[in-house]
């Protein structure tokens, strides 16, 4: 009986120790931050698969960030009417999603590159999204505002994407290209002029 109880206690300690953790990402000038950038979090051995990274509202990143672990990244939402002086977590360079099953929620982004499978952008803003590996599988874009193109790898190597409930706006009608065997539904497609002053609803697909 003592041996069984000891085994159960050991198992309980292992399960508790494996619980996912939350980490705060933001400038060092803000109290309570764990890391100054997503890259710094990825480099830390303390950040593990299944953890969640919360981006502080003052997190304004202008260098490329690379996600190499299966984590959840949660921002502060986005508002397309915000000026640069107003505070919302944002990445103004490229977000490289190199791990599988990464989920990015409510983040104001610039360019996003998929390299693997089953990554999710949910309720995000982005200006360009592309698959950057010929071996990448299906990736997902949900309920997001895309002010630019969504593309597969290239004209010789088509990719898969699941694009649903998005608002997609661009100056050319090739805003979605190089995709095959994809799920594209319940999206609003808008064509605009070069100055984003006139808008034409092309379709709802």
Short mmCIF file of C-alpha atoms in Angstrom, two decimals:
data_model
loop_
_atom_site.label_atom_id
_atom_site.label_comp_id
_atom_site.label_asym_id
_atom_site.label_seq_id
_atom_site.Cartn_x
_atom_site.Cartn_y
_atom_site.Cartn_z
CA UNK A 1 0.00 0.00 0.00
CA UNK A 2 2.82 2.43 0.87
CA UNK A 3 4.45 1.68 -2.47
CA UNK A 4 1.18 2.46 -4.32
CA UNK A 5 0.71 5.72 -2.41
CA UNK A 6 4.28 6.73 -3.17
CA UNK A 7 3.75 6.02 -6.88
CA UNK A 8 0.57 8.09 -6.94
CA UNK A 9 2.33 10.98 -5.16
CA UNK A 10 5.18 10.86 -7.67
CA UNK A 11 2.68 10.91 -10.55
CA UNK A 12 0.81 13.86 -9.02
CA UNK A 13 4.03 15.87 -8.66
CA UNK A 14 4.92 15.14 -12.28
CA UNK A 15 1.50 16.28 -13.53
CA UNK A 16 1.58 19.48 -11.48
CA UNK A 17 5.10 20.21 -12.68
CA UNK A 18 3.99 19.80 -16.30
CA UNK A 19 1.18 22.38 -16.11
CA UNK A 20 1.28 25.08 -18.77
CA UNK A 21 2.56 28.48 -17.66
CA UNK A 22 1.69 32.05 -18.56
CA UNK A 23 4.37 34.60 -19.49
CA UNK A 24 4.15 38.37 -19.96
CA UNK A 25 5.95 39.93 -22.93
CA UNK A 26 6.71 43.64 -22.98
CA UNK A 27 9.33 46.36 -22.61
CA UNK A 28 11.62 46.23 -19.58
CA UNK A 29 10.31 49.63 -18.53
CA UNK A 30 6.96 48.02 -17.71
CA UNK A 31 6.76 46.34 -14.31
CA UNK A 32 6.06 42.62 -14.18
CA UNK A 33 7.26 41.56 -17.61
CA UNK A 34 8.93 38.16 -17.97
CA UNK A 35 10.55 38.73 -21.37
CA UNK A 36 11.22 41.73 -23.58
CA UNK A 37 10.30 39.93 -26.82
CA UNK A 38 8.86 36.77 -28.31
CA UNK A 39 12.37 35.80 -29.41
CA UNK A 40 13.62 36.07 -25.83
CA UNK A 41 10.80 33.81 -24.66
CA UNK A 42 11.61 31.24 -27.34
CA UNK A 43 15.26 31.23 -26.26
CA UNK A 44 14.37 30.50 -22.64
CA UNK A 45 14.38 26.92 -21.41
CA UNK A 46 11.64 27.93 -18.95
CA UNK A 47 9.11 28.40 -21.75
CA UNK A 48 7.67 25.03 -22.75
CA UNK A 49 5.18 23.52 -25.17
CA UNK A 50 1.64 24.55 -24.24
CA UNK A 51 2.59 27.80 -22.49
CA UNK A 52 0.84 31.09 -23.21
CA UNK A 53 2.57 34.39 -24.01
CA UNK A 54 0.56 37.52 -23.18
CA UNK A 55 1.69 40.61 -25.09
CA UNK A 56 1.56 43.81 -23.08
CA UNK A 57 -0.20 46.80 -24.63
CA UNK A 58 3.15 48.63 -24.80
CA UNK A 59 4.82 45.81 -26.72
CA UNK A 60 5.77 47.45 -30.03
CA UNK A 61 8.17 45.10 -31.85
CA UNK A 62 9.98 46.23 -35.01
CA UNK A 63 12.36 43.27 -35.49
CA UNK A 64 11.53 39.82 -36.87
CA UNK A 65 10.19 37.34 -34.32
CA UNK A 66 10.40 33.55 -34.71
CA UNK A 67 8.14 31.09 -32.87
CA UNK A 68 9.89 27.75 -32.47
CA UNK A 69 7.71 26.20 -29.76
CA UNK A 70 4.05 25.18 -29.69
CA UNK A 71 2.62 28.08 -27.69
CA UNK A 72 -0.38 30.39 -27.60
CA UNK A 73 0.25 34.12 -28.19
CA UNK A 74 -2.46 36.55 -27.06
CA UNK A 75 -2.38 40.27 -27.81
CA UNK A 76 -4.52 43.20 -26.79
CA UNK A 77 -6.79 43.19 -29.83
CA UNK A 78 -6.62 45.53 -32.78
CA UNK A 79 -8.47 48.57 -34.02
CA UNK A 80 -7.80 49.70 -37.58
CA UNK A 81 -8.67 53.28 -36.63
CA UNK A 82 -5.88 53.55 -34.05
CA UNK A 83 -3.08 56.00 -34.73
CA UNK A 84 0.56 55.07 -34.14
CA UNK A 85 0.51 57.05 -30.91
CA UNK A 86 -2.28 54.96 -29.39
CA UNK A 87 -1.28 51.89 -27.45
CA UNK A 88 -1.96 48.36 -28.61
CA UNK A 89 0.46 45.42 -28.78
CA UNK A 90 1.82 45.22 -32.31
CA UNK A 91 4.51 43.62 -34.46
CA UNK A 92 5.65 45.80 -37.34
CA UNK A 93 8.07 43.28 -38.85
CA UNK A 94 7.74 39.58 -39.77
CA UNK A 95 6.32 36.90 -37.50
CA UNK A 96 7.82 33.53 -38.49
CA UNK A 97 5.68 30.59 -37.29
CA UNK A 98 8.13 27.68 -37.48
CA UNK A 99 6.54 25.35 -34.91
CA UNK A 100 3.36 23.32 -35.36
CA UNK A 101 0.09 24.13 -33.61
CA UNK A 102 0.95 27.72 -32.72
CA UNK A 103 -2.11 29.86 -31.97
CA UNK A 104 -1.96 33.65 -32.32
CA UNK A 105 -4.97 35.58 -31.07
CA UNK A 106 -5.95 39.25 -31.12
CA UNK A 107 -2.60 40.62 -32.27
CA UNK A 108 -1.93 43.51 -34.66
CA UNK A 109 0.61 42.06 -37.10
CA UNK A 110 2.47 43.00 -40.25
CA UNK A 111 3.73 40.00 -42.26
CA UNK A 112 3.13 36.40 -41.13
CA UNK A 113 4.97 33.39 -42.56
CA UNK A 114 3.83 29.77 -42.10
CA UNK A 115 6.53 27.08 -42.18
CA UNK A 116 4.69 24.12 -40.63
CA UNK A 117 1.21 22.70 -39.96
CA UNK A 118 -1.92 23.60 -37.99
CA UNK A 119 -1.01 27.13 -36.96
CA UNK A 120 -3.95 29.44 -36.27
CA UNK A 121 -4.42 33.18 -36.63
CA UNK A 122 -7.63 34.13 -34.84
CA UNK A 123 -9.09 37.67 -34.67
CA UNK A 124 -5.84 39.24 -35.85
CA UNK A 125 -4.90 42.08 -38.18
CA UNK A 126 -2.20 41.43 -40.79
CA UNK A 127 -0.90 43.01 -43.99
CA UNK A 128 0.59 39.91 -45.67
CA UNK A 129 0.39 36.16 -45.06
CA UNK A 130 2.35 33.48 -46.92
CA UNK A 131 3.36 29.85 -46.65
CA UNK A 132 7.18 29.76 -46.78
CA UNK A 133 7.85 26.01 -46.93
CA UNK A 134 6.95 23.50 -49.62
CA UNK A 135 6.35 20.86 -46.92
CA UNK A 136 3.93 22.93 -44.83
CA UNK A 137 0.45 21.48 -44.32
CA UNK A 138 -2.89 23.13 -43.61
CA UNK A 139 -2.82 26.39 -41.63
CA UNK A 140 -5.80 28.44 -40.45
CA UNK A 141 -6.93 32.08 -40.55
CA UNK A 142 -10.15 32.88 -38.70
CA UNK A 143 -12.18 36.07 -38.16
CA UNK A 144 -9.26 38.32 -39.09
CA UNK A 145 -8.78 41.60 -40.95
CA UNK A 146 -6.26 41.15 -43.77
CA UNK A 147 -5.19 44.37 -45.46
CA UNK A 148 -3.07 42.67 -48.13
CA UNK A 149 -2.35 39.35 -49.79
CA UNK A 150 -2.71 35.74 -48.66
CA UNK A 151 -0.44 33.47 -50.69
CA UNK A 152 0.76 29.91 -50.90
CA UNK A 153 4.42 29.12 -51.52
CA UNK A 154 4.66 29.98 -55.24
CA UNK A 155 3.18 29.27 -58.66
CA UNK A 156 4.93 25.88 -58.83
CA UNK A 157 4.26 24.78 -55.24
CA UNK A 158 0.72 25.45 -54.10
CA UNK A 159 -0.18 25.36 -50.39
CA UNK A 160 -3.22 24.67 -48.21
CA UNK A 161 -5.04 27.17 -46.02
CA UNK A 162 -8.28 27.32 -44.09
CA UNK A 163 -9.61 30.90 -44.37
CA UNK A 164 -12.96 31.63 -42.73
CA UNK A 165 -14.97 34.67 -41.63
CA UNK A 166 -12.27 37.15 -42.67
CA UNK A 167 -12.34 40.64 -44.17
CA UNK A 168 -9.72 40.75 -46.95
CA UNK A 169 -8.87 44.03 -48.63
CA UNK A 170 -6.22 44.77 -51.27
CA UNK A 171 -5.46 46.92 -54.34
CA UNK A 172 -5.31 43.98 -56.78
CA UNK A 173 -7.65 41.09 -57.45
CA UNK A 174 -4.96 38.42 -56.84
CA UNK A 175 -5.24 38.91 -53.08
CA UNK A 176 -5.61 35.14 -52.58
CA UNK A 177 -3.28 33.00 -54.69
CA UNK A 178 -1.19 29.81 -54.98
CA UNK A 179 -3.61 27.73 -52.87
CA UNK A 180 -5.02 24.26 -53.45
CA UNK A 181 -7.26 21.87 -51.50
CA UNK A 182 -8.11 24.77 -49.21
CA UNK A 183 -11.15 25.82 -47.19
CA UNK A 184 -12.28 29.35 -48.08
CA UNK A 185 -15.72 30.39 -46.85
CA UNK A 186 -17.73 33.21 -45.28
CA UNK A 187 -15.14 35.84 -46.22
CA UNK A 188 -15.73 39.36 -47.52
CA UNK A 189 -13.40 40.31 -50.39
CA UNK A 190 -12.83 44.02 -50.98
CA UNK A 191 -10.92 45.63 -53.87
CA UNK A 192 -9.61 49.14 -53.17
CA UNK A 193 -7.76 51.78 -55.13
CA UNK A 194 -4.08 52.59 -54.62
CA UNK A 195 -4.86 55.17 -51.96
CA UNK A 196 -7.43 53.07 -50.06
CA UNK A 197 -9.95 55.85 -50.66
CA UNK A 198 -12.45 53.86 -52.76
CA UNK A 199 -13.71 50.38 -51.96
CA UNK A 200 -15.54 47.84 -54.09
CA UNK A 201 -17.00 44.64 -52.70
CA UNK A 202 -15.95 41.93 -55.14
CA UNK A 203 -17.52 38.93 -53.47
CA UNK A 204 -18.41 37.09 -50.33
CA UNK A 205 -16.79 33.68 -50.44
#
